[in-house]
């Protein structure tokens, strides 16, 4: 600024502020922030009436009673609680005992829930995962993967023969899909199942080391059966009398003797050994050498072989059968997304409670303040707390949609659930994995004590990003689905429910952003769900339209595979952006449907923080296309900080409303009361 135009009084103010700031440093190095700090939370709290009871009531799913039964059962059985230090061998045995006791002593039948009432099954999986994530995964392998493959890929004869044994654990089993050389690319599996018309059997074979089944849960120690995914080969049925490869099918293969537990002839199993986490689950590698199983062991819902070796299927192509087969396995992804939110709730609860308890520094001659009163701590934890709420409602919605799909088999719902489960599984598990590390750091040194859980939560949860579909691969399915819908839009086809917004926002995107609204910066406008949702959807529509154009351009020179690869990061961003739009839409619905006014107000605050934090994190994208003018970007930033600060005022209530019992939290520093006492007792004081 020109010196002659300077206002002398404002110059003085600037100088004064500078001196005050410097004097703060000189005066007390232990008081880095202004004296107002400790007053702020009270101010925020006065404005909002957050009732844990009411929040909890609204958040609670329909199956809280079953979850409570599970918690009470494990609470009453200290012999079934997982200690902090445990060897791999003991942990595996303990997990098996925990699962058996759950089924046989507590009378909880996860398999029946899975088949009759899937939302109850997911609630059981979440609760059991809270007891020990290894147990949650072992249970998922037994009931959702092994049991689910029999029920969903097989027919009545399989259900009649295996249901009870799977349900009561007489038939512990595995799901053997992945091979040493192929995990994500299931269509390239090499294990074969060749029909022998003379004996009316299939011969299961591992043709080379690359085809050894790898990472198979429940295989190293406990499994007696496996559903084995293999290429179905029909001799003499191909062109010119050659063998015909009918593609990937699943077969029930007994692997151990039901009485003696000895390996059956032709089955070789080795232990995959100690893992980064989930060491309560016994993963194994299996090789099959000409193992014979009856023709009936083909899980024949989508394709069958007659006594004379003829293949029949209601689905016309190998690709369609493959899609139908894998499509039946989406339940596992729904469960992982849902359980991942459960893990995030645990980590966030421990961290927020401890951050409230922990006091470091403070204004001169005043009490120390909670570390949660530092803006930096609020900045990393409050949007995370808001995201936890957002994911809670989104995964609840996913579970409801999954149940609807199971009931109706409606094509549109099926499409919706497939893409949504892939998207939410990858988005939520990646977010949780990153957040657990942030939680550990936010708890300082005490966050590093094993007893305070972050190590085990992080290590056990980490692989959620990879199994049941690698996250990067799943996001591409979402992007592919969006592109398909995009083409359909221009052909005038119908869009599935979750995708409907594209029709409207795509048209508004194709017209330029409104230069007037791009400047609106009032709080009412920024906290208007319409503005927030429009912004999210505008971004998705823009990404979709631009990637479609890029793909078209590059396909001409690179072919479709090369073009896809050239645009891959763009496609992944598109998929994440879409999932964020869905998450926000579901959160807004949840706020609007909340019957209690005070609770609704609290949820609205949390939802606004989720939305504005996401917009701020991506502000470059919005600025680049002038969707948001510079003054508006600044206002969004300011408001995000303010909302974080407000959410901090009700942070305890928000985590208490997750309603997690001490059995699940377990970390002494995360206890609702007497955390320090529990922690000192834990080391022997
Ligand atoms: C603890 C554990 C338990 C498991 N349990 C079972 C089980 O019970 N049964 C079973 O069948 N399997 C199981 N698995 C296997 C699991 O499902 C696979 O590991 C998973 O599907 C990923 O496959 P992959 O390991 O071959 O990874 P890869 O596909 O080899 O991926 C390696 C990397 O390449 C990237 N990549 C791969 N393809 C693409 C692409 N198209 N575009 C961009 N990037 C790509 C991935 O993002 C990843 O970063 C388990 C694995 C583990 C670790």
Tab-separated table of N, CA and C in Angstrom, residues 233-246 318:
chain	number	residue	atom	x	y	z
A	233	UNK	N	-14.020	-77.440	-16.590
A	233	UNK	CA	-13.569	-77.968	-17.880
A	233	UNK	C	-14.432	-79.179	-18.261
A	234	UNK	N	-14.975	-79.123	-19.472
A	234	UNK	CA	-15.773	-80.253	-19.958
A	234	UNK	C	-15.026	-80.906	-21.123
A	235	UNK	N	-14.522	-82.139	-20.917
A	235	UNK	CA	-13.782	-82.806	-21.994
A	235	UNK	C	-14.686	-83.033	-23.214
A	236	UNK	N	-14.104	-82.884	-24.355
A	236	UNK	CA	-14.756	-83.173	-25.645
A	236	UNK	C	-15.912	-82.238	-26.003
A	237	UNK	N	-16.175	-81.232	-25.184
A	237	UNK	CA	-17.345	-80.381	-25.468
A	237	UNK	C	-16.978	-79.124	-26.248
A	238	UNK	N	-15.689	-78.891	-26.453
A	238	UNK	CA	-15.267	-77.687	-27.171
A	238	UNK	C	-15.239	-77.906	-28.675
A	239	UNK	N	-14.795	-76.866	-29.385
A	239	UNK	CA	-14.727	-76.954	-30.852
A	239	UNK	C	-13.744	-78.043	-31.264
A	240	UNK	N	-14.075	-78.805	-32.260
A	240	UNK	CA	-13.195	-79.854	-32.778
A	240	UNK	C	-12.930	-80.955	-31.768
A	241	UNK	N	-13.876	-81.166	-30.848
A	241	UNK	CA	-13.723	-82.256	-29.870
A	241	UNK	C	-12.736	-81.956	-28.761
A	242	UNK	N	-12.332	-80.685	-28.653
A	242	UNK	CA	-11.410	-80.314	-27.565
A	242	UNK	C	-12.203	-80.099	-26.276
A	243	UNK	N	-11.472	-79.883	-25.203
A	243	UNK	CA	-12.139	-79.577	-23.929
A	243	UNK	C	-12.727	-78.170	-23.998
A	244	UNK	N	-13.836	-77.993	-23.295
A	244	UNK	CA	-14.437	-76.656	-23.239
A	244	UNK	C	-14.213	-76.063	-21.858
A	245	UNK	N	-13.759	-74.802	-21.835
A	245	UNK	CA	-13.561	-74.087	-20.561
A	245	UNK	C	-14.803	-73.224	-20.332
A	246	UNK	N	-15.606	-73.582	-19.332
A	246	UNK	CA	-16.866	-72.879	-19.104
A	246	UNK	C	-16.716	-71.701	-18.138
A	318	UNK	N	-20.091	-66.596	-20.678
A	318	UNK	CA	-19.165	-66.790	-19.558
A	318	UNK	C	-19.121	-65.519	-18.713
